[in-house]
Coordinates of C-alpha atoms and ligand atoms in Angstrom, one line a residue:
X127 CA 0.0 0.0 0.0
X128 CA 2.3 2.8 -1.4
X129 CA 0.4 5.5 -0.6
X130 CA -1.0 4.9 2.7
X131 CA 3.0 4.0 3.8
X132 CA 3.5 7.4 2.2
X133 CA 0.6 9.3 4.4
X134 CA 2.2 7.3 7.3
X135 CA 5.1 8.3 6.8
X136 CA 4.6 11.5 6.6
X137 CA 2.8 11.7 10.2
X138 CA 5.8 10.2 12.0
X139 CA 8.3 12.3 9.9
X140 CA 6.3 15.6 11.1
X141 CA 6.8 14.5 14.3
X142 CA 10.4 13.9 14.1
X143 CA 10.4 17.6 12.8
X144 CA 8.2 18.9 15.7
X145 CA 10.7 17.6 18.6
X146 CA 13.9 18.4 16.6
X147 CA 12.2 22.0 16.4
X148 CA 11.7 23.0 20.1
X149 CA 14.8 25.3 21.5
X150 CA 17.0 24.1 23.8
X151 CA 19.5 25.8 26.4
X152 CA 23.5 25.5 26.4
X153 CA 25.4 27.0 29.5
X154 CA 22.7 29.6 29.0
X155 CA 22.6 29.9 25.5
X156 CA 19.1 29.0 23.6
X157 CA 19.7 27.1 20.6
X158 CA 17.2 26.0 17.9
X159 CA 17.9 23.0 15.3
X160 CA 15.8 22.8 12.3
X161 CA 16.2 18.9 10.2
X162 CA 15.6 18.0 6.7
X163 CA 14.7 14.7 5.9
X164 CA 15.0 12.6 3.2
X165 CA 12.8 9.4 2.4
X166 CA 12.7 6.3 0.5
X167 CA 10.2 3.8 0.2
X168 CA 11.2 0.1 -0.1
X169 CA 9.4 -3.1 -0.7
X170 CA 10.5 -6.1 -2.4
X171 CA 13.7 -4.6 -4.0
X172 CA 17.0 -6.2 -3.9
X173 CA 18.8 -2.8 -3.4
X174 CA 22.0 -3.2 -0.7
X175 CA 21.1 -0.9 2.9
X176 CA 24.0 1.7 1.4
X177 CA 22.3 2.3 -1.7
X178 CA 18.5 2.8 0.1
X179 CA 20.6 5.6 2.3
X180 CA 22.6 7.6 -0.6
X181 CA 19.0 8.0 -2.5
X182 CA 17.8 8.7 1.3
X183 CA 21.0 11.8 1.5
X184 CA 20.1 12.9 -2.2
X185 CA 16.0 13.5 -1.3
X186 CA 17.7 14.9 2.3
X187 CA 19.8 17.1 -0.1
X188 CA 16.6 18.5 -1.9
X189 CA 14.5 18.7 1.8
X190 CA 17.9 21.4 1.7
X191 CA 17.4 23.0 -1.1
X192 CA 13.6 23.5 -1.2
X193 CA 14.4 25.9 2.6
X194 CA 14.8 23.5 5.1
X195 CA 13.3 22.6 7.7
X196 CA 11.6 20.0 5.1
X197 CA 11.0 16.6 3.9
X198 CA 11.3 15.0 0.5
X199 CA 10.5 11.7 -0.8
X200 CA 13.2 10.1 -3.3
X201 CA 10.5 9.4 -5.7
X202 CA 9.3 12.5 -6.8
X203 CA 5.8 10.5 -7.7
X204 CA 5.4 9.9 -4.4
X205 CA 6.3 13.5 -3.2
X206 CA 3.5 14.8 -5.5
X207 CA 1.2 12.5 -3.6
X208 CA 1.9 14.2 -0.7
X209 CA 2.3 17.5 -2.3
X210 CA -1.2 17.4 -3.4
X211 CA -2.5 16.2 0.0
X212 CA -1.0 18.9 1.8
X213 CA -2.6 21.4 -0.4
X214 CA -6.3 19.3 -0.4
X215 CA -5.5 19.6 3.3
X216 CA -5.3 23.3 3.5
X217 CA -8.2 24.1 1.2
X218 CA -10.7 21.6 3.3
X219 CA -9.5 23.7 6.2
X220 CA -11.2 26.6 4.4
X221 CA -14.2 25.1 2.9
X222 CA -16.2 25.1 6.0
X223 CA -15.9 28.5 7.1
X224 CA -16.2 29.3 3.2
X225 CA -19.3 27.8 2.6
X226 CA -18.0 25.4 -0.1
X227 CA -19.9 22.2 1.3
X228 CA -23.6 21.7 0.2
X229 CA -25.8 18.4 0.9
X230 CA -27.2 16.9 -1.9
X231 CA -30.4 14.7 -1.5
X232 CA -31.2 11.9 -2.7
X233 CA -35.0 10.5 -2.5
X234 CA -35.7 7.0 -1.4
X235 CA -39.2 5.6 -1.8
X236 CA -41.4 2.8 -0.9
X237 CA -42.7 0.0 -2.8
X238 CA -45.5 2.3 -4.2
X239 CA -43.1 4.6 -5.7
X240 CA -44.4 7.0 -3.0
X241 CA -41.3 9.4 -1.6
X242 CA -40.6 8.7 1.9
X243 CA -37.4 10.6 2.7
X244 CA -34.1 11.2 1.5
X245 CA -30.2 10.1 2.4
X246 CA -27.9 13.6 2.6
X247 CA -24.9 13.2 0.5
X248 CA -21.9 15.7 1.0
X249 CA -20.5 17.7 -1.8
X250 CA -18.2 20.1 -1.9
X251 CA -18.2 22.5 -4.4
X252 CA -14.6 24.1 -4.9
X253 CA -14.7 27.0 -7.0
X254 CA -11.7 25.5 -9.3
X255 CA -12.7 21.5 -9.4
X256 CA -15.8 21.7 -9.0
X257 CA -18.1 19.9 -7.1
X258 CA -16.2 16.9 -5.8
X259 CA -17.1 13.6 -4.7
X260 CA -17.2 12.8 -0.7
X261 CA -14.6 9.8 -2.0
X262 CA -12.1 12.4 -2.6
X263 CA -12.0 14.2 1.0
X264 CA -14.2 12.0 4.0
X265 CA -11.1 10.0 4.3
X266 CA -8.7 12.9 4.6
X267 CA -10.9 14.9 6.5
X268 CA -11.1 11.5 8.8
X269 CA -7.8 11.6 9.0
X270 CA -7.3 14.8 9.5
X271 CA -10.1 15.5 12.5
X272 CA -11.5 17.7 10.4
X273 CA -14.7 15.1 9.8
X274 CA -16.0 16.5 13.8
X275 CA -16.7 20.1 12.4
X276 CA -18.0 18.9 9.2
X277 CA -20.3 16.1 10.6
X278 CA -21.7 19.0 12.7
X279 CA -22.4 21.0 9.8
X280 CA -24.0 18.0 8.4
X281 CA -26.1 17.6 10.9
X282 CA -27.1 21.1 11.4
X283 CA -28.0 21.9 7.8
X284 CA -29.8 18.1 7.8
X285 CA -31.9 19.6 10.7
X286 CA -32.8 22.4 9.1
X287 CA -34.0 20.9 6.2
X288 CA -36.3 18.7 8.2
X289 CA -37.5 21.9 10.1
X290 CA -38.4 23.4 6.5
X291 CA -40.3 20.7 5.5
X292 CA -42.3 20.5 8.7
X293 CA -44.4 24.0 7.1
X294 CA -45.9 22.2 4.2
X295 CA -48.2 18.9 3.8
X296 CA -46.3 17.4 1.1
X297 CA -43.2 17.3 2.9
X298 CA -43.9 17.2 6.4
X299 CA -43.6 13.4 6.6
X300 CA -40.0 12.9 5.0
X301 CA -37.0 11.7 6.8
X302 CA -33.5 12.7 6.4
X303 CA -30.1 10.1 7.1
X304 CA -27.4 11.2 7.2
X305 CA -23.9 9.9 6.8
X306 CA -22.2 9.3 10.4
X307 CA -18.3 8.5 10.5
X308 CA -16.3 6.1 12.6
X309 CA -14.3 9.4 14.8
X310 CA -17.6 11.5 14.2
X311 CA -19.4 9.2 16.3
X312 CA -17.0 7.9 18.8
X313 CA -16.2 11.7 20.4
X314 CA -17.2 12.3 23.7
X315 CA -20.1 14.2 23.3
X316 CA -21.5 13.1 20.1
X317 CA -24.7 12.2 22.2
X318 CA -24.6 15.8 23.4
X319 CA -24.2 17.1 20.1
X320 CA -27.6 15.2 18.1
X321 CA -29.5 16.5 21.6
X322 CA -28.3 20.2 20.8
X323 CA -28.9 19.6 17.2
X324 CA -32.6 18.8 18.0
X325 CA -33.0 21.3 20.3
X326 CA -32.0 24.3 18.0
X327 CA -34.1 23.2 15.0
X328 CA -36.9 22.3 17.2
X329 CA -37.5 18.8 14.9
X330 CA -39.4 15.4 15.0
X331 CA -36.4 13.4 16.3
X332 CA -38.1 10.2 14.4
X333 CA -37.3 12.3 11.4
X334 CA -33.5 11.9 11.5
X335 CA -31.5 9.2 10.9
X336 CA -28.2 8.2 11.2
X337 CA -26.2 5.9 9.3
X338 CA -23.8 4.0 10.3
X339 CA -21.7 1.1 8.7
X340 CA -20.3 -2.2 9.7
X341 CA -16.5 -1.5 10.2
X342 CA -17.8 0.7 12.6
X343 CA -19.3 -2.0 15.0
X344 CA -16.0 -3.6 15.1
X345 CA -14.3 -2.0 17.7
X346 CA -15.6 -1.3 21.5
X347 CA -18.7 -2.4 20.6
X348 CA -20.0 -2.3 23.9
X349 CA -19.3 1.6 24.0
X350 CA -21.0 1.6 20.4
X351 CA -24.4 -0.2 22.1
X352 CA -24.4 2.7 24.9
X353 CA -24.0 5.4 22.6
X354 CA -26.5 4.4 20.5
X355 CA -28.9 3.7 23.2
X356 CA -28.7 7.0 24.3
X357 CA -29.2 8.9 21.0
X358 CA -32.0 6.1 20.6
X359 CA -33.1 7.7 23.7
X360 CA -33.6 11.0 22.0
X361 CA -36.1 9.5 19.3
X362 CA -33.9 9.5 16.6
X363 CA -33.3 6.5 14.4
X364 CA -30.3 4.3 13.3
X365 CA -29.7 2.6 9.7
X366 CA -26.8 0.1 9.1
X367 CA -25.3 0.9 5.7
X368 CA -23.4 -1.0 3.1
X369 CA -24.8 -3.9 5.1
X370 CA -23.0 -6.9 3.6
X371 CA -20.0 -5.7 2.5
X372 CA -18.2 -5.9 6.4
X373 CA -17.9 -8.2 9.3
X374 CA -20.7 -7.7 11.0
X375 CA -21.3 -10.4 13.9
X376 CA -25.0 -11.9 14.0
X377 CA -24.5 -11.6 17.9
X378 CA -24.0 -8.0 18.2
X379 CA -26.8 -7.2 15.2
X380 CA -29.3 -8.2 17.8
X381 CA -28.0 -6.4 20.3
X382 CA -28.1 -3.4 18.2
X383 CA -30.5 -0.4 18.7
X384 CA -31.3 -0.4 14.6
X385 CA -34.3 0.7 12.7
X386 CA -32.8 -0.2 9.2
X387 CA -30.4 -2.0 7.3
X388 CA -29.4 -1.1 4.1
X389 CA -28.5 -3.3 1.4
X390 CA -24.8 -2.4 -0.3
X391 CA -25.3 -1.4 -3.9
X392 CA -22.9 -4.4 -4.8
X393 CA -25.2 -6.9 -4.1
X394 CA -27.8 -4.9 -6.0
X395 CA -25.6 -4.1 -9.1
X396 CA -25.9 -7.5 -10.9
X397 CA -28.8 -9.1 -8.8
X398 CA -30.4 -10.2 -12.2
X399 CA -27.8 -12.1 -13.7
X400 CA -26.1 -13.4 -10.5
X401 CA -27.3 -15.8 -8.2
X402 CA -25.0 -15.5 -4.9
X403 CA -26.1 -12.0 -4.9
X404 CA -29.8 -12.4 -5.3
X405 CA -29.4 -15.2 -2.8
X406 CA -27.6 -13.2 -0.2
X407 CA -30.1 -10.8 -0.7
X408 CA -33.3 -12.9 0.4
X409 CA -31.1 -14.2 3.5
X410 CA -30.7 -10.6 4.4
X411 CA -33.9 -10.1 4.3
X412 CA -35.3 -12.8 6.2
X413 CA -33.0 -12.0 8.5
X414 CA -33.9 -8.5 9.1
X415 CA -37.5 -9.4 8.7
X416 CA -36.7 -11.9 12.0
X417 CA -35.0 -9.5 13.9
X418 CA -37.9 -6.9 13.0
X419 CA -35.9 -4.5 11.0
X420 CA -36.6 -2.6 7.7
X421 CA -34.3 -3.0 4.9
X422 CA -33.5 -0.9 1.8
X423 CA -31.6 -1.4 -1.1
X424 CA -29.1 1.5 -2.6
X425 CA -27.8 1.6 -6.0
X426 CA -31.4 0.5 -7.9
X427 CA -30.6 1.5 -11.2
X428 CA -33.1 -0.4 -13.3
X429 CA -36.5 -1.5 -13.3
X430 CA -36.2 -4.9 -13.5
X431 CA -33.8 -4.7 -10.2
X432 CA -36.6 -3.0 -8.4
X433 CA -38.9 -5.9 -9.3
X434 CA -36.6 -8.6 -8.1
X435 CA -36.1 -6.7 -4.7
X436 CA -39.4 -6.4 -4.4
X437 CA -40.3 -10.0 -4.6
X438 CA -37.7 -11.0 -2.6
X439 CA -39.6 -8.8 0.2
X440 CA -37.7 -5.4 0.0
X441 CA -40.1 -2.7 0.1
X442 CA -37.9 0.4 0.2
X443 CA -35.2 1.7 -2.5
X444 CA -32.7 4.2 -3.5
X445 CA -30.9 4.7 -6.6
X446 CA -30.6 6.4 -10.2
X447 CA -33.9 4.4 -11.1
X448 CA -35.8 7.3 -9.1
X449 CA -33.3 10.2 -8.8
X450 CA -29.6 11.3 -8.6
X451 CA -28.4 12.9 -5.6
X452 CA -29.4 16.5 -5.9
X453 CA -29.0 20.3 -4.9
X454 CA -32.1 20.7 -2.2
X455 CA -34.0 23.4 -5.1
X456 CA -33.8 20.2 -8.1
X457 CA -34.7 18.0 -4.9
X458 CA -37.4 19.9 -4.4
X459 CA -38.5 20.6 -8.0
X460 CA -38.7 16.4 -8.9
X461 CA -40.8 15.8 -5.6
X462 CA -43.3 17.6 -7.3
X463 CA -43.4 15.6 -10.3
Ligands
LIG533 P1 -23.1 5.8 0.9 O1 -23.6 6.4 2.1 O2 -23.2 4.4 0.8 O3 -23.9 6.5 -0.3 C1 -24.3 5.9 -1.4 C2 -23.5 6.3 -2.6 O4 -24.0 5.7 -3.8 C3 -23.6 7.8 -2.9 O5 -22.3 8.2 -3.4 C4 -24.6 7.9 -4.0 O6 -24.5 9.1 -4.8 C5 -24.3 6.7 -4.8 N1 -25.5 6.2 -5.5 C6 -26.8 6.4 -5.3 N2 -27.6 5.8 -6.1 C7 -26.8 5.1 -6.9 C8 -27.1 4.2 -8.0 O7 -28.2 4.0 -8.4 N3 -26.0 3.7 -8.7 C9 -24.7 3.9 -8.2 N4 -23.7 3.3 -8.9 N5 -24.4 4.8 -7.2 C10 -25.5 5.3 -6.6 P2 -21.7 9.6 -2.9 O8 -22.7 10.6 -2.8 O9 -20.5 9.8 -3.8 O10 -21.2 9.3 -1.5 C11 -20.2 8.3 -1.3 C12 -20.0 8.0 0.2 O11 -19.4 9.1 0.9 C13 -21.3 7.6 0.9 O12 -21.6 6.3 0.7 C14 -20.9 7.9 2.4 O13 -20.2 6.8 2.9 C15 -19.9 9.1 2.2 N6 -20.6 10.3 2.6 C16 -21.4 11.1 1.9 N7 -21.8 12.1 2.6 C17 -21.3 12.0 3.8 C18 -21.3 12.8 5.0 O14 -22.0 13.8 5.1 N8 -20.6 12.4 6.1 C19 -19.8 11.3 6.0 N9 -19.1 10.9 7.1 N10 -19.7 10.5 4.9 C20 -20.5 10.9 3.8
LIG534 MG1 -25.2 6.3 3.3
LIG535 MG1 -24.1 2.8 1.2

């Protein structure tokens, strides 16, 4: 994994830098040391250890040249990687105070074609690349911590929305999920935060939901059961996304505080040609229908997919078949329709 070493990397060669960096004092003389690094990759080649350190010295000579106090990789692909990081980096720290993120919706509807609510997908529209895909910054901005102020914003501007919708018949009854990440939902006072959330905007806590996925569940579960308990507490409502697609353990599922599982789009994508998947697909039905859960499906592109889910007992569904993700005016404009 080249480029997650890279990213890794990176983190322990900025602390290096950060120690190296704090003055010290010499029979009363302060002194302050600055480093340049240089950094090579290795995996699998037969290159001696003297020949990994002289290209380590010549990207340590360029850390040098490019003002010290730096780091360089020995592959210059590699040091674009990172280049590029840094700079997504420093833009996402703008884009929230900015204004540069916007939640798309997309509608998801029950067996009668009838709207029901919609999932809140992150975009963020940069005024050079566009508007760019949630693939392309929730893992940095995991990384980065940045995810806690932007899953507040989320939630905030998901709220609202729901408080808009209370003033008219025709979209009083909708729901909104949202997107809920792994750091997002393990800080302290995440609990603390939905409560405020609900407060402010005044909403039908039923009304929201929270999505969580899988790999979530994995670690502390026990900590995971209380915390959802509590929000569970508040009225608001928990879907399990990408169901399928992680590790999750029959035993906890029951334990679980859940509403909703949400069939991954891969099982969905070739359900009428392939038989594991339409056969995984009726098990997790059953099995939610057992544990008395709801289950929709994501990614129904087609017709004939909706028709298969829907025999196999799937009542809800989500995909291009009935709308892309969209801006909340277009949202708006196709509910009417
Ligand atoms: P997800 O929650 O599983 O969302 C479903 C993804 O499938 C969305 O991608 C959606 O646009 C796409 N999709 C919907 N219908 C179809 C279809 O019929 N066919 C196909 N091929 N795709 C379909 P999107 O919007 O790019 O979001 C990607 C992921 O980013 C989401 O996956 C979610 O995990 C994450 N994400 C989005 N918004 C947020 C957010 O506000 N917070 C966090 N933490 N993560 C978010
Ligand atoms: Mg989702
Ligand atoms: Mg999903």
């Amino acid at each position: 994994e080249p480029i997650e070493a890279a990213a890794q990397t990176e983190v322990i060669t900025k602390k290096i830098q950060q120690v190296m960096n704090k003055s010290f004092t010499i029979d009363q003389h302060q002194f302050n040391v600055t480093a340049s690094i240089g950094l090579v990759l290795f995996s699998g080649q037969h290159l001696s250890g003297d020949e990994f350190l002289k290209q380590a010295d010549i990207a340590m000579y360029d850390a040098k040249k490019s003002g010290r106090n730096m780091f360089r990789f020995f592959d210059p692909q590699m040091q674009n990687t990172i280049n590029n990081k840094v700079l997504l980096e420093e833009e996402l720290r703008k884009a929230l105070v900015m204004h540069q993120f916007k939640l798309y919706y997309q509608v998801q509807v029950d067996s009668h074609g009838k709207a029901f609510g919609a999932e809140a997908l992150i975009r963020w529209v940069h005024p050079e690349r566009g508007v760019v895909s949630p693939f392309h910054f929730i893992p940095l901005a995991e990384e980065t911590g940045l995810i806690l102020p932007i899953g507040n914003w989320v939630l905030n501007e998901a709220c609202a929305q729901l408080k808009s919708w209370e003033n008219d018949a025709s979209t009083q009854h909708l729901s909104v999920s949202i997107n809920v990440s792994a750091k997002q939902f393990h800080q302290t006072d995440f609990v603390e935060q939905v409560e405020a959330a609900l407060l402010k905007h005044q909403i039908k806590p039923m009304l929201l939901k929270l999505e969580l996925t899988e790999s979530m569940l994995v670690d502390n579960i026990e900590n995971t059961i209380v915390l959802m308990k509590a929000i569970r507490k508040l009225g608001v409502r928990f879907e399990l996304d990408d169901f399928g697609t992680g590790y999750s353990s029959l035993q906890y599922l029951k334990r679980l505080p859940l509403h909703q599982l949400k069939i991954d789009q891969s099982f969905v994508r070739e359900i009428n040609s392939d038989k594991s998947d339409k056969a995984i697909v009726k098990t997790i039905v059953k099995m939610a229908q057992g544990l008395g859960l709801e289950v929709i499906a994501e990614g129904v592109e087609t017709e004939q997919q909706r028709q298969i889910l829907k025999n196999l007992g799937c009542g809800y569904y989500q995909g291009y078949l009935f709308s892309q993700p969209l801006p909340i005016e277009m949202f708006m404009v196709t509910l009417q329709l």
